[in-house]
Short mmCIF file of C-alpha atoms and ligand atoms in Angstrom, two decimals:
data_model
loop_
_atom_site.label_atom_id
_atom_site.label_comp_id
_atom_site.label_asym_id
_atom_site.label_seq_id
_atom_site.Cartn_x
_atom_site.Cartn_y
_atom_site.Cartn_z
CA MET A 1 0.02 -0.01 -0.01
CA LYS A 2 1.37 3.36 -0.95
CA ILE A 3 1.33 6.11 1.66
CA PHE A 4 0.21 9.70 0.86
CA ILE A 5 0.12 12.45 3.45
CA ASP A 6 -3.23 14.29 3.92
CA THR A 7 -2.18 17.79 4.70
CA ALA A 8 -1.42 21.25 3.17
CA ASN A 9 1.24 21.91 5.83
CA VAL A 10 4.59 22.08 4.12
CA ASP A 11 6.64 21.48 7.33
CA GLU A 12 4.69 18.26 8.00
CA ILE A 13 5.21 17.11 4.36
CA ARG A 14 8.95 17.90 4.54
CA GLU A 15 9.30 15.90 7.77
CA ALA A 16 7.32 12.86 6.52
CA ALA A 17 9.23 12.97 3.20
CA SER A 18 12.47 12.85 5.10
CA TRP A 19 11.41 9.43 6.49
CA GLY A 20 11.32 8.11 2.90
CA ILE A 21 7.76 6.80 3.14
CA LEU A 22 5.75 9.29 1.04
CA SER A 23 4.47 8.57 -2.46
CA GLY A 24 2.03 11.52 -2.76
CA VAL A 25 0.03 14.26 -1.08
CA THR A 26 -3.67 15.09 -0.79
CA THR A 27 -5.11 18.46 0.06
CA ASN A 28 -8.58 19.86 0.23
CA PRO A 29 -10.10 23.33 0.85
CA THR A 30 -10.32 22.73 4.65
CA LEU A 31 -6.66 21.65 4.90
CA ALA A 32 -5.68 24.63 2.69
CA ALA A 33 -7.70 27.06 4.91
CA ARG A 34 -5.79 25.84 8.03
CA GLU A 35 -2.59 27.09 6.50
CA ASN A 36 -3.93 30.56 5.72
CA ARG A 37 -1.59 30.93 2.71
CA ASP A 38 -2.04 31.17 -1.02
CA TYR A 39 -3.05 27.73 -2.34
CA GLY A 40 -1.03 28.02 -5.52
CA ILE A 41 2.14 28.87 -3.61
CA VAL A 42 1.59 26.01 -1.21
CA LEU A 43 1.08 23.56 -4.06
CA LYS A 44 4.30 24.78 -5.69
CA GLU A 45 6.21 24.13 -2.45
CA ILE A 46 4.76 20.72 -2.05
CA ILE A 47 5.79 19.77 -5.58
CA GLU A 48 9.37 20.60 -4.74
CA ILE A 49 9.23 18.16 -1.81
CA VAL A 50 7.31 15.15 -3.11
CA ASP A 51 7.71 13.63 -6.55
CA GLY A 52 4.29 11.95 -6.85
CA PRO A 53 0.57 12.68 -7.26
CA ILE A 54 -0.40 15.92 -5.46
CA SER A 55 -4.19 16.30 -5.21
CA ALA A 56 -5.55 19.85 -5.47
CA GLU A 57 -9.29 20.33 -5.08
CA VAL A 58 -11.63 22.58 -7.17
CA ILE A 59 -14.33 24.49 -5.35
CA SER A 60 -16.76 25.32 -8.25
CA LEU A 61 -19.92 23.28 -8.34
CA ASP A 62 -20.68 23.61 -12.11
CA LYS A 63 -18.81 21.87 -14.90
CA ASP A 64 -17.44 24.92 -16.64
CA GLY A 65 -16.22 26.44 -13.36
CA MET A 66 -14.59 23.05 -12.28
CA ILE A 67 -12.89 22.74 -15.70
CA ALA A 68 -11.55 26.32 -15.60
CA GLU A 69 -10.10 25.86 -12.11
CA ALA A 70 -8.74 22.39 -13.01
CA LYS A 71 -6.89 23.77 -15.97
CA LYS A 72 -5.18 26.43 -13.87
CA LEU A 73 -4.24 23.93 -11.20
CA ALA A 74 -3.02 21.31 -13.73
CA ALA A 75 -0.86 23.98 -15.37
CA ILE A 76 1.14 24.29 -12.13
CA HIS A 77 2.90 20.92 -12.66
CA LYS A 78 2.38 17.52 -14.31
CA ASN A 79 2.07 15.84 -10.87
CA ILE A 80 -1.05 17.83 -9.93
CA VAL A 81 -4.17 15.63 -9.74
CA ILE A 82 -7.48 17.35 -9.68
CA LYS A 83 -9.77 16.55 -6.83
CA VAL A 84 -13.37 16.73 -7.96
CA PRO A 85 -16.52 15.85 -5.87
CA ILE A 86 -18.72 13.03 -7.01
CA THR A 87 -21.73 14.95 -8.43
CA GLU A 88 -23.30 14.97 -11.86
CA ALA A 89 -21.18 18.05 -12.76
CA GLY A 90 -18.19 16.34 -11.18
CA LEU A 91 -18.62 13.29 -13.38
CA ALA A 92 -18.91 15.34 -16.50
CA THR A 93 -15.88 17.26 -15.46
CA THR A 94 -13.99 14.01 -14.83
CA LYS A 95 -14.91 12.67 -18.22
CA TYR A 96 -13.69 15.89 -19.82
CA LEU A 97 -10.43 16.16 -17.84
CA SER A 98 -9.47 12.50 -18.24
CA GLY A 99 -9.96 12.91 -22.02
CA GLN A 100 -7.51 15.77 -21.93
CA GLY A 101 -4.97 13.65 -20.08
CA ILE A 102 -5.55 15.44 -16.75
CA LYS A 103 -5.82 13.01 -13.83
CA VAL A 104 -8.81 13.19 -11.46
CA ASN A 105 -9.14 12.16 -7.84
CA MET A 106 -12.85 11.79 -7.32
CA THR A 107 -13.56 12.78 -3.79
CA LEU A 108 -16.28 12.49 -1.17
CA VAL A 109 -17.10 8.90 -2.14
CA PHE A 110 -19.43 7.21 0.32
CA SER A 111 -20.94 4.36 -1.68
CA VAL A 112 -19.96 1.57 -4.14
CA ASN A 113 -22.33 3.08 -6.64
CA GLN A 114 -20.53 6.45 -6.48
CA ALA A 115 -17.23 4.51 -6.80
CA MET A 116 -18.40 2.79 -9.94
CA LEU A 117 -19.52 5.99 -11.51
CA ALA A 118 -16.18 7.62 -10.66
CA ALA A 119 -14.38 4.82 -12.44
CA GLY A 120 -16.73 4.96 -15.38
CA ALA A 121 -16.08 8.69 -15.90
CA GLY A 122 -12.37 7.99 -16.03
CA ALA A 123 -11.16 9.01 -12.61
CA ALA A 124 -7.57 7.96 -11.95
CA PHE A 125 -8.23 7.82 -8.23
CA ALA A 126 -11.32 7.47 -6.09
CA SER A 127 -11.33 8.56 -2.35
CA PRO A 128 -13.74 6.84 0.03
CA PHE A 129 -13.98 8.72 3.29
CA LEU A 130 -13.65 6.16 6.07
CA GLY A 131 -13.71 8.38 9.23
CA ARG A 132 -16.81 10.35 8.11
CA LEU A 133 -18.76 7.12 7.63
CA ASP A 134 -17.63 5.88 11.04
CA ASP A 135 -18.77 9.28 12.45
CA ILE A 136 -22.41 8.52 11.39
CA ASN A 137 -22.28 4.95 12.75
CA GLU A 138 -21.56 3.28 9.41
CA ASP A 139 -18.52 1.14 8.80
CA GLY A 140 -16.00 2.80 6.48
CA MET A 141 -14.14 -0.45 6.17
CA VAL A 142 -17.12 -2.22 4.64
CA LEU A 143 -17.28 0.42 1.93
CA LEU A 144 -13.54 0.06 1.36
CA SER A 145 -13.66 -3.70 1.13
CA ASN A 146 -16.65 -3.67 -1.24
CA MET A 147 -14.99 -1.04 -3.46
CA VAL A 148 -11.81 -3.20 -3.74
CA LYS A 149 -14.00 -6.28 -4.51
CA VAL A 150 -16.03 -4.47 -7.23
CA TYR A 151 -13.01 -2.81 -8.88
CA ASN A 152 -11.25 -6.20 -8.91
CA ASN A 153 -14.39 -7.89 -10.37
CA TYR A 154 -14.10 -5.70 -13.42
CA ASP A 155 -10.35 -5.11 -13.61
CA ILE A 156 -10.97 -1.37 -13.02
CA ASP A 157 -7.67 0.46 -12.91
CA THR A 158 -8.97 3.48 -10.96
CA GLN A 159 -6.77 3.49 -7.80
CA ILE A 160 -8.48 3.65 -4.40
CA ILE A 161 -7.20 6.17 -1.91
CA ALA A 162 -8.47 5.37 1.66
CA ALA A 163 -9.16 8.83 2.97
CA SER A 164 -10.54 10.48 6.08
CA ILE A 165 -8.25 8.35 8.17
CA ARG A 166 -8.40 9.17 11.87
CA HIS A 167 -6.19 6.57 13.61
CA PRO A 168 -3.52 3.86 13.02
CA GLN A 169 -6.11 1.12 13.09
CA HIS A 170 -7.75 2.53 9.97
CA VAL A 171 -4.33 2.23 8.21
CA THR A 172 -3.83 -1.42 9.24
CA SER A 173 -7.37 -2.35 8.20
CA ALA A 174 -7.02 -0.61 4.83
CA ALA A 175 -3.73 -2.40 4.20
CA LEU A 176 -5.29 -5.78 5.09
CA ILE A 177 -8.15 -5.13 2.65
CA GLY A 178 -5.49 -4.44 -0.07
CA VAL A 179 -6.29 -0.86 -0.94
CA ASP A 180 -3.91 0.83 -3.36
CA ILE A 181 -3.18 3.98 -1.30
CA ALA A 182 -3.94 5.43 2.14
CA THR A 183 -3.75 9.22 2.63
CA ILE A 184 -2.83 9.81 6.25
CA PRO A 185 -2.71 12.90 8.49
CA PHE A 186 0.75 13.68 9.93
CA LYS A 187 -0.36 13.01 13.55
CA VAL A 188 -1.52 9.48 12.55
CA LEU A 189 1.80 8.85 10.74
CA GLN A 190 3.60 9.79 13.97
CA LYS A 191 1.41 7.40 15.96
CA MET A 192 2.16 4.64 13.44
CA VAL A 193 5.87 4.98 14.22
CA LYS A 194 5.38 4.51 17.92
CA HIS A 195 5.22 1.34 19.95
CA PRO A 196 5.61 1.18 23.77
CA LEU A 197 7.92 -1.84 23.50
CA THR A 198 10.17 0.11 21.06
CA ASP A 199 10.43 2.95 23.62
CA LYS A 200 10.98 0.43 26.44
CA GLY A 201 13.61 -1.44 24.40
CA ILE A 202 15.57 1.79 23.59
CA ALA A 203 15.52 2.78 27.30
CA GLN A 204 16.75 -0.66 28.34
CA PHE A 205 19.59 -0.62 25.71
CA LEU A 206 20.76 2.81 26.82
CA ALA A 207 20.70 1.84 30.57
CA ASP A 208 22.67 -1.31 29.87
CA TRP A 209 25.11 0.52 27.68
CA LYS A 210 25.73 3.16 30.55
CA LYS A 211 26.24 0.21 33.09
CA LEU A 212 28.85 -1.27 30.77
CA GLN A 213 30.71 1.96 30.39
CA SER A 214 30.91 2.54 34.12
CA ALA A 215 31.97 -1.12 34.71
CA ILE A 216 34.93 -0.78 32.38
CA GLY A 217 35.70 2.74 33.55
CA ASN A 218 35.08 4.27 30.11
CA SER A 219 33.65 7.61 31.21
CA ALA A 220 34.44 9.14 27.80
CA GLY A 221 32.19 6.51 26.13
CA ASN A 222 34.86 5.64 23.52
CA THR A 223 34.22 2.51 21.46
CA VAL A 224 37.59 2.20 19.81
C1 E4P B 301 -8.55 13.42 1.59
O1 E4P B 301 -8.54 13.20 0.38
C2 E4P B 301 -9.74 13.94 2.30
O2 E4P B 301 -10.03 15.20 1.96
C3 E4P B 301 -9.55 13.90 3.80
O3 E4P B 301 -8.92 12.66 4.15
C4 E4P B 301 -10.74 14.17 4.63
O4 E4P B 301 -10.50 13.88 5.98
P1 E4P B 301 -11.45 14.27 7.15
O5 E4P B 301 -12.76 13.56 7.00
O6 E4P B 301 -10.74 13.97 8.36
O7 E4P B 301 -11.66 15.81 6.96
#
């Protein structure tokens, strides 16, 4: 499973990229608003950090508006993927953009039917929102697993991005289901690194090492 980061914060992206685990980035208007900076400038900075698909979302609701925005965003760099909501206008926009060679990430997917329509329209990516389904007492993992099954049934090459991830267990479950990509907030990535036994193990190694140094009278800590 490829890992994308779900943020418009350039410092978070730079840090996660330094770990060598990032294959792409997803942003949305809410994430962009948190940064309080010009969206185009933020996207250009992200492109310098991560060499992979960078999703940038349109805010128009009509086809002409979406296409006009998409063209401006796509002109920034070849790695920009246009995030379009699954609506009637969104589908028409996706059909048009994919015909022009511009990749679309169909977003706000909450059902298998929406996922099939996204693929039919030519979306390169489809983003089911797991956490938001869990929030209304539905199971996001059921949608994810059904989407994987249906796309496999018909050899659909639209890639699934597990989105709206809220905790590490979402990531593990998505990987077990076999999804192509998970887009993960930085805080969740940090939690994925941690394990109490790792911390305990490091503390024990350091304590034992100090004991050894004092036993052999090596106060300088030299190893050679
Ligand atoms: C990513 O593509 C989505 O926009 C994002 O994961 C939504 O997450 P949220 O439901 O936590 O806002």
